[in-house]
Coordinates of C-alpha atoms in Angstrom, one line a residue:
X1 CA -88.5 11.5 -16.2
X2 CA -91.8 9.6 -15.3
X3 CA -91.7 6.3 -14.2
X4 CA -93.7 5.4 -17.9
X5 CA -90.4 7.3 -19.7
X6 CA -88.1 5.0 -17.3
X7 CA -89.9 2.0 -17.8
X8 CA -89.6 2.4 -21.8
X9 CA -86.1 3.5 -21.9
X10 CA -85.2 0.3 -20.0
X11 CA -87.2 -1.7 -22.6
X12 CA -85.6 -0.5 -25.2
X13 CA -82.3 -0.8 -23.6
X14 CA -83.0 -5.0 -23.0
X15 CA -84.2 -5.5 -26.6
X16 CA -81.3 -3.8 -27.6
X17 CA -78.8 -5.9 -25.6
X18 CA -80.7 -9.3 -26.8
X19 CA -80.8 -8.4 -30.2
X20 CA -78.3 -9.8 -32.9
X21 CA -77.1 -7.0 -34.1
X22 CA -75.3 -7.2 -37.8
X23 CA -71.2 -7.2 -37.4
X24 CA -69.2 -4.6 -39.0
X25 CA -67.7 -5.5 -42.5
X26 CA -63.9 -5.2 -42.0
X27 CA -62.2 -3.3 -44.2
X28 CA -58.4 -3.6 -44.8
X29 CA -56.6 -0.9 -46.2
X30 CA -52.7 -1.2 -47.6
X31 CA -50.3 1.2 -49.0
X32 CA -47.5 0.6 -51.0
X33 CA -44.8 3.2 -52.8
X34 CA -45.4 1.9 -56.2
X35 CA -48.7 1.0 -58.5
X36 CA -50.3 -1.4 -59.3
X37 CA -50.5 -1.0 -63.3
X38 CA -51.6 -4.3 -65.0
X39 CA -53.6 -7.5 -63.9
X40 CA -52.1 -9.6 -65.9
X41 CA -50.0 -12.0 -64.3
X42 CA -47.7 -12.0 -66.8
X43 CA -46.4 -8.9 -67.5
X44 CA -44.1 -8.1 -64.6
X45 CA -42.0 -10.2 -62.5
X46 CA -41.7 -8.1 -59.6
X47 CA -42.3 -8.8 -56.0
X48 CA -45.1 -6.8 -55.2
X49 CA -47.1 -7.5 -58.1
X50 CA -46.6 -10.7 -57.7
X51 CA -48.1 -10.8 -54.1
X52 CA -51.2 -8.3 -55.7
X53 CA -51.9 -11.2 -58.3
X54 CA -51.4 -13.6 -55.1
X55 CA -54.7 -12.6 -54.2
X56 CA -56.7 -13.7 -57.0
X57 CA -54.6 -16.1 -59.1
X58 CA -53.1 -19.4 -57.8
X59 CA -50.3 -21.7 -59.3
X60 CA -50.0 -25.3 -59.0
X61 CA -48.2 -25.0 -56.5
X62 CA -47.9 -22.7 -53.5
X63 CA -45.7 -21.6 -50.2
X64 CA -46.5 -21.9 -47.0
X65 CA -45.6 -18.8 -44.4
X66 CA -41.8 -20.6 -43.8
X67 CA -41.6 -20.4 -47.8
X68 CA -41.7 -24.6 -47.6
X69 CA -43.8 -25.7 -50.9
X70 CA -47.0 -27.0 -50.7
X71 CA -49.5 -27.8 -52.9
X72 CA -51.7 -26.0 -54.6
X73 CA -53.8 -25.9 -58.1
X74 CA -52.4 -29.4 -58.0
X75 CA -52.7 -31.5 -55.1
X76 CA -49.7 -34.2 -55.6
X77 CA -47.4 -34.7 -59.3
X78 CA -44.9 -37.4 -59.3
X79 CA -41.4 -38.1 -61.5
X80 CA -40.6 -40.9 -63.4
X81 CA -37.6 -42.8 -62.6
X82 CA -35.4 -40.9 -65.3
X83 CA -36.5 -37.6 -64.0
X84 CA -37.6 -36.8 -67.6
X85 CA -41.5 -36.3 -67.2
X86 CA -43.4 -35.5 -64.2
X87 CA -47.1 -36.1 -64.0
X88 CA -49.3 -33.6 -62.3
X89 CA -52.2 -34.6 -60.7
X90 CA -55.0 -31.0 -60.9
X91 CA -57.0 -30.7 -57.4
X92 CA -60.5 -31.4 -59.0
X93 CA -63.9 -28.9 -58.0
X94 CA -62.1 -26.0 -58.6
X95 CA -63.6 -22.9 -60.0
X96 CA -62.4 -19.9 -61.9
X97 CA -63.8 -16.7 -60.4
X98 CA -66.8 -16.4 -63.5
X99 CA -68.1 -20.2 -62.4
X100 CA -65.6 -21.7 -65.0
X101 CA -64.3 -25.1 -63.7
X102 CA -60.8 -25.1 -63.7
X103 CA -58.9 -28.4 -65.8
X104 CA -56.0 -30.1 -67.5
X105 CA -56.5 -27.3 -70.2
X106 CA -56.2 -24.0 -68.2
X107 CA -52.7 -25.4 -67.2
X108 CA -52.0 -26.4 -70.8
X109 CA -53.2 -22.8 -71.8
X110 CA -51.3 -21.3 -68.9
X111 CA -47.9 -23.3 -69.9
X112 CA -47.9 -21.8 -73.4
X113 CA -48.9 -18.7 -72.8
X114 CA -46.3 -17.8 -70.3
X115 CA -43.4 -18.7 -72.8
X116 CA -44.8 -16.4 -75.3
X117 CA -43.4 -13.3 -76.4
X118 CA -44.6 -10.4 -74.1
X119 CA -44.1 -12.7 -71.1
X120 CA -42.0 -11.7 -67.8
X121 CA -42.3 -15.0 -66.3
X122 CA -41.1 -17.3 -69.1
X123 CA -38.3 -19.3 -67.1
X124 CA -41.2 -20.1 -64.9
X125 CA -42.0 -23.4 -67.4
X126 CA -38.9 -25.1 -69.2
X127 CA -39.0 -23.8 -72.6
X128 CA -38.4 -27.0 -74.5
X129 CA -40.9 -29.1 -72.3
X130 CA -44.0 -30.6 -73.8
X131 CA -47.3 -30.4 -71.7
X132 CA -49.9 -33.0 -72.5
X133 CA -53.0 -33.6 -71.4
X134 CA -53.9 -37.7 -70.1
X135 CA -57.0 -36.7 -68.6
X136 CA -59.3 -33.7 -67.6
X137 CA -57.3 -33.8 -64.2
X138 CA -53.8 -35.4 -65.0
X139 CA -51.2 -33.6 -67.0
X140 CA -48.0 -34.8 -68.0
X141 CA -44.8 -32.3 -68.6
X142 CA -42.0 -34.1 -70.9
X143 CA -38.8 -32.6 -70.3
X144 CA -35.3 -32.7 -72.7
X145 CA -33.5 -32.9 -70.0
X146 CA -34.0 -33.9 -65.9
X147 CA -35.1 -30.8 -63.9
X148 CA -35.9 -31.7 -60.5
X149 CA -36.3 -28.0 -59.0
X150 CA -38.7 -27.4 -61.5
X151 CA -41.9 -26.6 -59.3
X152 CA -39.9 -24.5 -57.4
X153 CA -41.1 -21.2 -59.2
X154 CA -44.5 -22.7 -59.8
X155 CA -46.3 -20.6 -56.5
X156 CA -46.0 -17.8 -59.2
X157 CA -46.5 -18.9 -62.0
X158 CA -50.7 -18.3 -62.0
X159 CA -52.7 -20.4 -63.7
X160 CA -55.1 -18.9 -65.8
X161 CA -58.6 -19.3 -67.2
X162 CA -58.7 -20.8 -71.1
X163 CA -62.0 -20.3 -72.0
X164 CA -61.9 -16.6 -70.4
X165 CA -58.8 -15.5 -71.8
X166 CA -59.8 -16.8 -75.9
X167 CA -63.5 -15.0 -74.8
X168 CA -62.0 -11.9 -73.7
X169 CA -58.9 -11.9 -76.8
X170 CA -56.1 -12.2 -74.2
X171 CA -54.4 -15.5 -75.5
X172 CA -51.3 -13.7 -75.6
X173 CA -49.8 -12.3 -72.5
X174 CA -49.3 -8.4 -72.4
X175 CA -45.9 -6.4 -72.2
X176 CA -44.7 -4.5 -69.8
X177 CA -44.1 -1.9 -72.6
X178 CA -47.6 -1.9 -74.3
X179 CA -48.8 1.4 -74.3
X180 CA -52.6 0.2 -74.5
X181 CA -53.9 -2.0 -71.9
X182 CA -55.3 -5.8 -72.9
X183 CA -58.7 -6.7 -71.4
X184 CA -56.7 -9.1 -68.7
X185 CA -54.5 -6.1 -67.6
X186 CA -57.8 -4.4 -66.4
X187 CA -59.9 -7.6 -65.7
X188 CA -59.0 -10.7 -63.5
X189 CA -60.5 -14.0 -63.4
X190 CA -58.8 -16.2 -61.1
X191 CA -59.1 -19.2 -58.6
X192 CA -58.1 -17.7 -55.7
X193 CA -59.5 -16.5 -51.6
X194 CA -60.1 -12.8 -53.3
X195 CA -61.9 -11.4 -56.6
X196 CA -61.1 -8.1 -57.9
X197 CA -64.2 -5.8 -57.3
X198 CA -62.4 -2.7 -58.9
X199 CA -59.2 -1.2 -60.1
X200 CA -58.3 1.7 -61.5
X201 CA -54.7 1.9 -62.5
X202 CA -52.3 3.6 -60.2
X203 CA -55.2 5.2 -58.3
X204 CA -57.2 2.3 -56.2
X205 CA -57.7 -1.5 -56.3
X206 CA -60.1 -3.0 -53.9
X207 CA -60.5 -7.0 -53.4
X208 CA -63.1 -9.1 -52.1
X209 CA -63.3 -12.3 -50.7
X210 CA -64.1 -15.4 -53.0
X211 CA -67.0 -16.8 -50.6
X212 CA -66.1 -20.4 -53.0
X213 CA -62.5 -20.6 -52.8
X214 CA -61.6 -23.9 -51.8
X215 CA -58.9 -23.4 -49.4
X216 CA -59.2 -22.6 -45.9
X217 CA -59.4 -18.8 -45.2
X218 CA -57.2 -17.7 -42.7
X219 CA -57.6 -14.2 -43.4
X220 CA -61.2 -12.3 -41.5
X221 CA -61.5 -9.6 -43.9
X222 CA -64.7 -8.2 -45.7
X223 CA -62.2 -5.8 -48.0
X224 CA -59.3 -5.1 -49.0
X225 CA -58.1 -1.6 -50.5
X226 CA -54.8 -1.1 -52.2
X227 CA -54.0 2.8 -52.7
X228 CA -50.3 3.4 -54.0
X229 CA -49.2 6.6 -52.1
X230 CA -45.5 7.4 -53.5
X231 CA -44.4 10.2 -51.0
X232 CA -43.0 8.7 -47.9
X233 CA -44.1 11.1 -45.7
X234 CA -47.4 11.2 -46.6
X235 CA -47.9 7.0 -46.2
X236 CA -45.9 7.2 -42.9
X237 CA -49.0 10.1 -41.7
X238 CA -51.6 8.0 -43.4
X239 CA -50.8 4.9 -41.1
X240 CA -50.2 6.6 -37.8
X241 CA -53.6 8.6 -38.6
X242 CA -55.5 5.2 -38.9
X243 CA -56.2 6.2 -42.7
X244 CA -54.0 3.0 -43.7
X245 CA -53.6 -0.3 -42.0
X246 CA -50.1 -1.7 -43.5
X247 CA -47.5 0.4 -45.6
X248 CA -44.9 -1.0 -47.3
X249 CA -41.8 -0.1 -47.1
X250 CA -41.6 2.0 -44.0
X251 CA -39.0 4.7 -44.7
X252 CA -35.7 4.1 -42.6
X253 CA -35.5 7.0 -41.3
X254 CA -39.0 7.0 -40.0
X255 CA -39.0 3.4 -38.2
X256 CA -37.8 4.8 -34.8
X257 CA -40.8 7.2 -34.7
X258 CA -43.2 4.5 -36.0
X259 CA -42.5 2.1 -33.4
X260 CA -42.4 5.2 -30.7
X261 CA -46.4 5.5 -31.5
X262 CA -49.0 3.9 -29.4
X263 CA -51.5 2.9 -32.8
X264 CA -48.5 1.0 -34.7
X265 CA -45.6 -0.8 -35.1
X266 CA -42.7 -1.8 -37.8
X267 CA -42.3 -5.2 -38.7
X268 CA -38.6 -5.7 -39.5
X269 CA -36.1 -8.6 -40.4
X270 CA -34.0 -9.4 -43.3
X271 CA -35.5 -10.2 -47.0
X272 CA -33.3 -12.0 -49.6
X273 CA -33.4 -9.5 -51.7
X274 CA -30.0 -8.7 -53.8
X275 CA -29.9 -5.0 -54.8
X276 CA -27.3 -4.9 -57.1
X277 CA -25.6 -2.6 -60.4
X278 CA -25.2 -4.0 -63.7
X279 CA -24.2 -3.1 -67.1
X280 CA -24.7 -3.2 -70.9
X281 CA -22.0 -5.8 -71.9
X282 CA -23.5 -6.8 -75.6
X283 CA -23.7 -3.6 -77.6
X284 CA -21.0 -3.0 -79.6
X285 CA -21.9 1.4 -78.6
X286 CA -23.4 2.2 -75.5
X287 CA -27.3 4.0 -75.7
X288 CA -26.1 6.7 -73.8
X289 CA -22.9 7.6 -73.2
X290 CA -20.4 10.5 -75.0
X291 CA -18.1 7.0 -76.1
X292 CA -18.8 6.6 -79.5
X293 CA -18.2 3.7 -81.8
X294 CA -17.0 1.3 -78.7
X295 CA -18.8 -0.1 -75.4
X296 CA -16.2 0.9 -72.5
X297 CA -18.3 -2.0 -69.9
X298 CA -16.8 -4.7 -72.5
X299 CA -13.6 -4.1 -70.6
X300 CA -13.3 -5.5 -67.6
X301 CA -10.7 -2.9 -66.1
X302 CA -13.9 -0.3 -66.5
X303 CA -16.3 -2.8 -64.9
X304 CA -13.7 -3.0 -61.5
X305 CA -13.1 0.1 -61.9
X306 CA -17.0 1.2 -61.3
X307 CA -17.0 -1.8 -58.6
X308 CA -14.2 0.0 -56.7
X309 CA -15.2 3.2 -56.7
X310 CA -18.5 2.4 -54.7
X311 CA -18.4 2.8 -51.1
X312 CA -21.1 0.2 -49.6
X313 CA -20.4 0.9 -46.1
X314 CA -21.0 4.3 -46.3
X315 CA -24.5 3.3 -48.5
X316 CA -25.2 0.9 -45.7
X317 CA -24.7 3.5 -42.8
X318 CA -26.0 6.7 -44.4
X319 CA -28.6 6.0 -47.2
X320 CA -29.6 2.5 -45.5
X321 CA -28.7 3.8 -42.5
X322 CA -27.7 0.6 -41.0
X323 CA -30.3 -1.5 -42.7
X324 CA -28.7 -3.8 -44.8
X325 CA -26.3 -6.4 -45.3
X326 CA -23.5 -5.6 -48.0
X327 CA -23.0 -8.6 -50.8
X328 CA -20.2 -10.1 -52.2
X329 CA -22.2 -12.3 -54.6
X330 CA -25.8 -12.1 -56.2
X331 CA -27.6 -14.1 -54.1
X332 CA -28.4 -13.8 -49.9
X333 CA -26.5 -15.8 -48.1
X334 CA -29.3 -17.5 -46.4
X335 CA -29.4 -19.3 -49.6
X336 CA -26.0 -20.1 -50.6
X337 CA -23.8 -21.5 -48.0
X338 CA -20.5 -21.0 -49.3
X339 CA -21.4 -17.5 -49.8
X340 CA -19.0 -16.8 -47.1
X341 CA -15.8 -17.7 -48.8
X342 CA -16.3 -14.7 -51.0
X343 CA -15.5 -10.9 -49.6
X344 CA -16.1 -7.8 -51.6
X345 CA -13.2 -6.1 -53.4
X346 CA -12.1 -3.1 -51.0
X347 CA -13.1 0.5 -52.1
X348 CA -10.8 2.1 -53.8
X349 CA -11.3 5.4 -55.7
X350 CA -7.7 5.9 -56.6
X351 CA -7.3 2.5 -57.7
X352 CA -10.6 3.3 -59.9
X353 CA -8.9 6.5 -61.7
X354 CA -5.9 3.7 -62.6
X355 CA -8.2 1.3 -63.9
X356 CA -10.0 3.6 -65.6
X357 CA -6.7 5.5 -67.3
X358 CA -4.9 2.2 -68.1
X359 CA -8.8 1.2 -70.4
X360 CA -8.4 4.4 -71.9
X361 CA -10.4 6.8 -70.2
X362 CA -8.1 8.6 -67.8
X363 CA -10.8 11.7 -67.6
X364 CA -13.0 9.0 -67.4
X365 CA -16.1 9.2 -69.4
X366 CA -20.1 10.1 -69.6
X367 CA -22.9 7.7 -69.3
X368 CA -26.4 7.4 -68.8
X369 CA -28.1 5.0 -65.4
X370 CA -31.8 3.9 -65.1
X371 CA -33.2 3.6 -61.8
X372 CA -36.9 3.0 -59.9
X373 CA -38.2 5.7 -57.7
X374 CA -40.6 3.8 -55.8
X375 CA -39.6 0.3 -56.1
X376 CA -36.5 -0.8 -53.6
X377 CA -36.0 1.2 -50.4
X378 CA -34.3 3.9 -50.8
X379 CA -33.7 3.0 -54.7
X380 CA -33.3 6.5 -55.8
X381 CA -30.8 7.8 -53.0
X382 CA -28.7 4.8 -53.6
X383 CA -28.3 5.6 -57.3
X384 CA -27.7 9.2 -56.5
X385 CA -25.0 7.7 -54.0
X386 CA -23.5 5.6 -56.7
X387 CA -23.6 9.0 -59.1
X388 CA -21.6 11.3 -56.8
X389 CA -19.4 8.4 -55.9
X390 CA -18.3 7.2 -59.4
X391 CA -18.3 11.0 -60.0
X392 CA -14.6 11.2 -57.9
X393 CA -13.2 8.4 -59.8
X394 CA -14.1 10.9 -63.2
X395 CA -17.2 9.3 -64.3
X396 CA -20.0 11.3 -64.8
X397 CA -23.4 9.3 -64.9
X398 CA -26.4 10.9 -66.1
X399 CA -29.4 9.4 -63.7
X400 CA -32.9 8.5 -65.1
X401 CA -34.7 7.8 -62.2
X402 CA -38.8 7.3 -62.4
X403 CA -41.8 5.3 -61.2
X404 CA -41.2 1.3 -61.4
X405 CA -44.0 1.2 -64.3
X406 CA -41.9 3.4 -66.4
X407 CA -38.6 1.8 -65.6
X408 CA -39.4 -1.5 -66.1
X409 CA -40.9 -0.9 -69.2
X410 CA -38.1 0.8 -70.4
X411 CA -35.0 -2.1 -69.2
X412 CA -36.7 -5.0 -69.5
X413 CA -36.9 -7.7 -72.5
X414 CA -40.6 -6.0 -74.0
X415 CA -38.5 -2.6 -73.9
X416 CA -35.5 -4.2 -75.5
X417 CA -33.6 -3.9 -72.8
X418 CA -33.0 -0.1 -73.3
X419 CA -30.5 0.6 -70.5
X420 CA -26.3 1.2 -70.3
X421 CA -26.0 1.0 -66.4
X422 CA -28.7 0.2 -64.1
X423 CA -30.0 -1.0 -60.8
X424 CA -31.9 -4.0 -60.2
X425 CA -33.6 -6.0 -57.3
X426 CA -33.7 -9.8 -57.7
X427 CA -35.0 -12.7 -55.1
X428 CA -34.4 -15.7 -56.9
X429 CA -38.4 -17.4 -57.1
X430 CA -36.7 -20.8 -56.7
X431 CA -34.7 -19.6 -53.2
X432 CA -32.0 -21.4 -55.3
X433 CA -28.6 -20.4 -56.6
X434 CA -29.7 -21.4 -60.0
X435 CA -31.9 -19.2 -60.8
X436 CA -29.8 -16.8 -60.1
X437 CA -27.4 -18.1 -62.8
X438 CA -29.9 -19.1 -64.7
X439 CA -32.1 -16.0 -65.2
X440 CA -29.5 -13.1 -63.9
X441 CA -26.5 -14.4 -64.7
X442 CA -27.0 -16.5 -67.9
X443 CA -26.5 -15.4 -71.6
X444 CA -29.4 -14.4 -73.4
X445 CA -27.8 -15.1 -76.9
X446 CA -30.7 -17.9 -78.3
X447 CA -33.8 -16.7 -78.9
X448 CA -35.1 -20.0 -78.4
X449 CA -34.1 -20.2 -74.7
X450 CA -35.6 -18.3 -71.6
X451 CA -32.0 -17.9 -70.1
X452 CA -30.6 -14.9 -69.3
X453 CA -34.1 -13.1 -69.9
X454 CA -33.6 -10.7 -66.7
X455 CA -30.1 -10.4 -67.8
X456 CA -30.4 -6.9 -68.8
X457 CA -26.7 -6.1 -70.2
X458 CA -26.0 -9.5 -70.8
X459 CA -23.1 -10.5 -68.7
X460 CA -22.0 -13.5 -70.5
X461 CA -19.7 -16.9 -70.1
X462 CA -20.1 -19.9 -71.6
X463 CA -18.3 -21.8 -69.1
X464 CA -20.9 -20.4 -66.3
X465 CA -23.4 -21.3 -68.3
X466 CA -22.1 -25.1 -68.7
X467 CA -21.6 -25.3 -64.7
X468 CA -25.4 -23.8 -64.7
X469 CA -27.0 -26.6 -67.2
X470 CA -24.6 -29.3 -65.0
X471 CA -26.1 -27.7 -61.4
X472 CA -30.0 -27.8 -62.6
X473 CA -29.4 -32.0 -62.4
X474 CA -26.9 -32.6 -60.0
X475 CA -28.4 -33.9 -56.5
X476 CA -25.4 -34.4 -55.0
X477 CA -25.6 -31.2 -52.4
X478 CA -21.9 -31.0 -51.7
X479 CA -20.5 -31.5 -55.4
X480 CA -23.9 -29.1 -56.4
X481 CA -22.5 -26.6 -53.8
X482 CA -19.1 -26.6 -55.3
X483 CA -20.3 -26.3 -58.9
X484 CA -22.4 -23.2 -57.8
X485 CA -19.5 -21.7 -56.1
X486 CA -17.3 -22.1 -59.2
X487 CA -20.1 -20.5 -61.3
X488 CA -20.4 -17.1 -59.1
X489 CA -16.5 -17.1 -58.9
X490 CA -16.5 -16.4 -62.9
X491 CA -19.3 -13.7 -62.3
X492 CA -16.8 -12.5 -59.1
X493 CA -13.5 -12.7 -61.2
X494 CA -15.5 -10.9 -64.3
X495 CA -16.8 -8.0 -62.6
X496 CA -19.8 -8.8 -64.5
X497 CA -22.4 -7.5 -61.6
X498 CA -21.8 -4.8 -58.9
X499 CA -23.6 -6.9 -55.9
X500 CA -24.6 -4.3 -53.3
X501 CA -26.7 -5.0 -50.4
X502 CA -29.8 -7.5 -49.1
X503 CA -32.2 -4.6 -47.4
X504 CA -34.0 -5.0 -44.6
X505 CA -38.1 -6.1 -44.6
X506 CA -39.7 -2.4 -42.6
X507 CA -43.6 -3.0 -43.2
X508 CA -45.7 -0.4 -40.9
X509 CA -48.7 -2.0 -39.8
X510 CA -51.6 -1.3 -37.1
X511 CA -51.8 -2.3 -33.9
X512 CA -55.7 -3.5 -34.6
X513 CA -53.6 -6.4 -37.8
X514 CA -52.0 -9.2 -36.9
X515 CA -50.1 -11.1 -39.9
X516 CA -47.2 -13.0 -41.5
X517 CA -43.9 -11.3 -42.8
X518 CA -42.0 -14.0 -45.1
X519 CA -38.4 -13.1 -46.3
X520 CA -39.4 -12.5 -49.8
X521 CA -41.2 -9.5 -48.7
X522 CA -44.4 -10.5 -50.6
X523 CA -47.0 -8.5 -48.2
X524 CA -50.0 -12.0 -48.3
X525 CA -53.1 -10.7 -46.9
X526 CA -54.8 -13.9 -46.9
X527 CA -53.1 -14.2 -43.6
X528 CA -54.1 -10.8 -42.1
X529 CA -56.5 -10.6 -38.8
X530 CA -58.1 -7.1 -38.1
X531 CA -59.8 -6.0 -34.9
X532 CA -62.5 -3.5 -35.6

C-alpha cells in the first residue's frame, strides 16, 4: 500500500469514527400459541387479548407492574358520601390515535357500548348505572346501589373513540361468533404508547410506537411483531434461533433446556389463574350426550361423581409436570385468604362408579367436552387426562378440542353458550373474590343483568347470589371475608365447578430483553428493553 493509500484509508477511518451514524430501529418480535383474531376490544375477554389491545387502547384506569391501580384515562374520580355516584375527573390533552381529542363522550360512548349485546366485557360497567356527562372532562356514574370496587376492572375496560366508531359503523361491539369481521375488528384507533401499523388475522400484527402518547415510555422499541406460532416445538426453535424475542407459554417440558441455552432464559412464577371443569346445569337435555330427555349434571351425585374421578396430582406431576398448584376453590389463594380452610374432595374412582349407579347411570353414560388447543398450558392434554380418567369411572367423553378463536366462539354468551362439559381459565379482573361469584359463579337467569355472563352452564343458587350482592358493599374485611367463604362453600358443597389447578407463568425470552412478568400473565411490552 503507498503511503497516499495509507494516508486515505486512515481518513476515512477518522471521519468514520466522528460521524453520527443513524441508530438501528429495534425491532421486537413475540410469539404466542394462539391468534390474535379481532381488534375490537370488546369481543373477547381473554388474557392475552386483552394485553394485545393493552397496547393501543387505555381505560380510565390502569395497573402498575405490582397490579396496584393507578390512574389512567382519568387522572383522579371521587365518591359521594353515600357511595351512590362517583365522579370521574378525564385527564385532559389526550388524543385518539387519528388526532381525535379524547372527552366526557368517548367514555359515555364506551360505557354503553360495552353493555351491549355482542359484548364480552359487560360486567366491566354496572349494568343499571347511569353515566352523565357535567362537563367535557367530568363525568358522573349514578349507581342503584353502593359499589366501591367498581374501578377495579376498569384497566380493561378500553375506552374507545366516539366519533371514529359512528364514522366507521362500529357503534355496536362485535361477537366473538360473527362470522364477518366489523371495521373495528380489523382497524384500531386508540389512546395508547402503540398504533397498529398492520394486522392480518392469525398471520402477523405489527405495532408502532405512538410518538404523542402522553404517558411516559418506558419501553425502547421502534417495533413490535406479533406472529402466533401454534406448534410448541417450532416457537421453542424460533426463540433459541434469535427468530423470536419472547414466547409465551414456554412448553413445560421444554423449560429445562431453555434455561440450559446461553441466548435465553424462562421467566417463571405463579399466575392466578384458575383452570377449572364446568358443566351445563340449565338445559332440561344435554347438546351432546346419548341421555335423552333429561340433563344427568342437574344431579349433584353425577357432578361429585365427575369431581372424584379426576386425579389432580397425577395432572400436576405428569401433564403439568410439577407446574402447578391444585385448587380447592375458584379462585388463587393469593387472593382469598381463607382459601385455606377448604381441601379438595380425595380421588376416588370407585366411589365415582357408586355415585354414578346410585343417579342412575351405573354403566355410566356418553357426553360431549369442549376444550382450547392453544389457549392454557397444556389445555389439550389436560382434557385428554380428564377423558381417559372419567373413562374408568364409565363415562365416556367425546373431546372437541380446537384453536381458542373457535372455542370461544362456540361456549361463550354470542355462541349461546353451546357446550355440555367444558374447561375454562379465569383470573378474576378485579383480583377479588367477587368477581369470581359474580361473573363465574352467579346465575345468569335475567337478561337484564350482566351476572353470571361467563357462567357457561349456569351453576346457580340464589342464596350465593344474596351473599354476592351483600359482599359487593360490605367494607368490613373480616365480616366481607366470612361472607365470601360462605358463598364458595355453597359452590364446594354443590359440586357446581371442578376447580383444578393455578399454572405456572413460563415466558421464554432473550437474553438481549429485559421486562416485567405480572401474575396475571398479561405479556405488557410497554415495559420491554432490547439490546441490539
Amino acid at each position: 500500500m503507498t503511503m497516499r493509500s495509507k494516508f486515505f484509508v486512515a481518513t476515512v477511518a477518522t471521519l468514520l469514527a466522528g460521524a453520527a451514524l443513524p441508530a438501528m430501529a429495534v425491532t421486537l418480535r413475540y410469539a404466542n400459541q394462539g391468534d390474535l383474531k379481532s381488534l375490537d376490544p370488546y369481543t373477547l375477554n381473554e388474557t392475552t387479548t386483552i394485553a394485545h389491545h393493552g397496547h393501543v387502547y387505555e381505560g380510565l384506569t390502569k395497573r402498575d407492574k405490582d397490579i396496584s391501580i393507578i390512574p389512567g384515562l382519568a387522572e383522579r374520580w371521587e365518591i359521594s358520601e353515600d357511595g351512590m355516584t362517583w365522579r370521574l375527573f378525564l385527564r385532559k390533552n389526550v388524543k385518539f390515535h387519528n388526532g381525535n381529542p379524547f372527552n366526557a363522550d368517548d367514555v359515555i360512548f364506551s360505557a354503553n357500548r360495552v353493555r351491549a349485546q355482542g359484548s364480552n366485557f359487560q360486567t366491566r360497567v354496572p349494568s343499571g348505572s347511569e353515566w352523565v356527562k357535567v362537563d367535557d372532562y367530568t363525568v358522573d356514574v349514578k349507581l342503584k346501589s353502593p359499589n366501591p370496587i367498581m374501578n377495579a376492572q376498569w384497566d380493561t375496560w378500553y375506552i374507545m373513540d366516539k366519533e371514529w366508531s359512528e364514522a366507521n359503523n362500529s357503534v355496536a361491539p362485535t361477537p366473538a361468533a360473527a362470522t364477518t369481521p366489523s371495521y373495528a375488528s380489523l382497524n384500531a384507533n386508540g389512546t395508547g404508547p402503540f398504533k397498529i401499523e398492520s394486522h392480518q388475522p392469525g398471520v402477523k400484527t405489527v405495532f408502532k410506537p405512538n410518538k404523542d402518547w402522553w404517558g411516559k415510555v418506558e419501553h425502547n422499541l421502534d417495533e413490535i411483531v406479533f406472529t402466533p406460532i401454534a406448534s410448541d416445538a417450532t416457537r421453542v426453535a424460533a426463540l433459541l434461533s434469535g427468530e423470536v424475542d419472547i414466547i409465551e407459554p414456554v412448553p413445560l417440558q421444554d423449560v429445562q433446556r431453555v434455561n440450559s441455552t446461553a441466548n435465553a432464559k424462562v421467566l417463571a412464577g405463579p399466575e392466578l389463574r384458575t383452570i377449572f371443569l364446568g358443566f351445563d346445569q340449565t338445559r332440561d337435555e344435554l347438546l351432546f350426550s346419548n341421555v335423552k330427555g333429561k340433563n344427568p349434571f342437574k344431579d349433584k351425585r353425577v357432578r361429585e361423581a365427575f369431581y372424584k374421578a379426576i386425579d389432580i396430582e397425577t395432572i400436576k406431576s405428569r401433564v403439568m409436570r410439577g407446574m402447578a398448584t391444585p385448587s380447592a376453590l375458584m379462585i388463587a389463594p393469593q387472593l382469598f385468604s381463607l382459601s385455606k380452610d377448604f381441601e379438595r374432595p380425595k380421588y376416588d374412582v370407585e366411589g365415582a362408579k357408586k355415585l354414578l349407579a346410585d343417579a342412575g347411570y351405573p354403566n355410566g353414560f356418553e357426553v360431549g367436552m369442549d376444550c382450547p388447543n392453544d389457549r392454557y398450558v397444556n389445555d389439550e392434554a389436560i382434557c385428554q387426562a380428564v377423558v381417559g380418567m372419567l373413562a374408568r369411572a364409565g363415562v365416556k367423553v367425546n373431546l372437541m378440542a380446537q384453536p381458542k378463536a373457535q372455542y370461544f366462539a362456540k361456549v361463550l354468551k354470542s355462541g349461546n353458550y353451546n357446550t355440555s362439559f367444558y374447561l375454562l381459565g379465569w383470573t378474576p379482573g378485579t383480583f377479588d373474590s367477587h368477581n369470581v361469584l359474580f361473573d363465574i359463579e352467579g346465575c345468569r337467569n335475567d337478561p337484564q343483568s350482566s351476572r353470571g355472563e361467563s357462567n357457561l352452564g349456569n351453576f346457580c343458587n340464589k342464596q350465593h347470589d344474596e351473599l354476592t350482592d351483600k359482599i359487593l358493599v360490605e367494607s368490613n374485611k373480616e365480616k366481607r371475608d366470612q361472607l365470601i367463604k360462605q358463598a364458595y362453600q355453597i359452590t364446594f358443597d354443590e359440586y357446581g365447578y371442578i376447580p383444578l389447578h393455578q399454572q405456572a407463568l413460563a415466558w421464554g425470552v432473550s437474553n438481549k430483553v429485559t421486562m416485567t412478568q405480572r401474575a396475571d400473565n398479561q405479556v405488557l411490552l410497554y415495559w420491554a428493553q432490547k439490546k441490539e
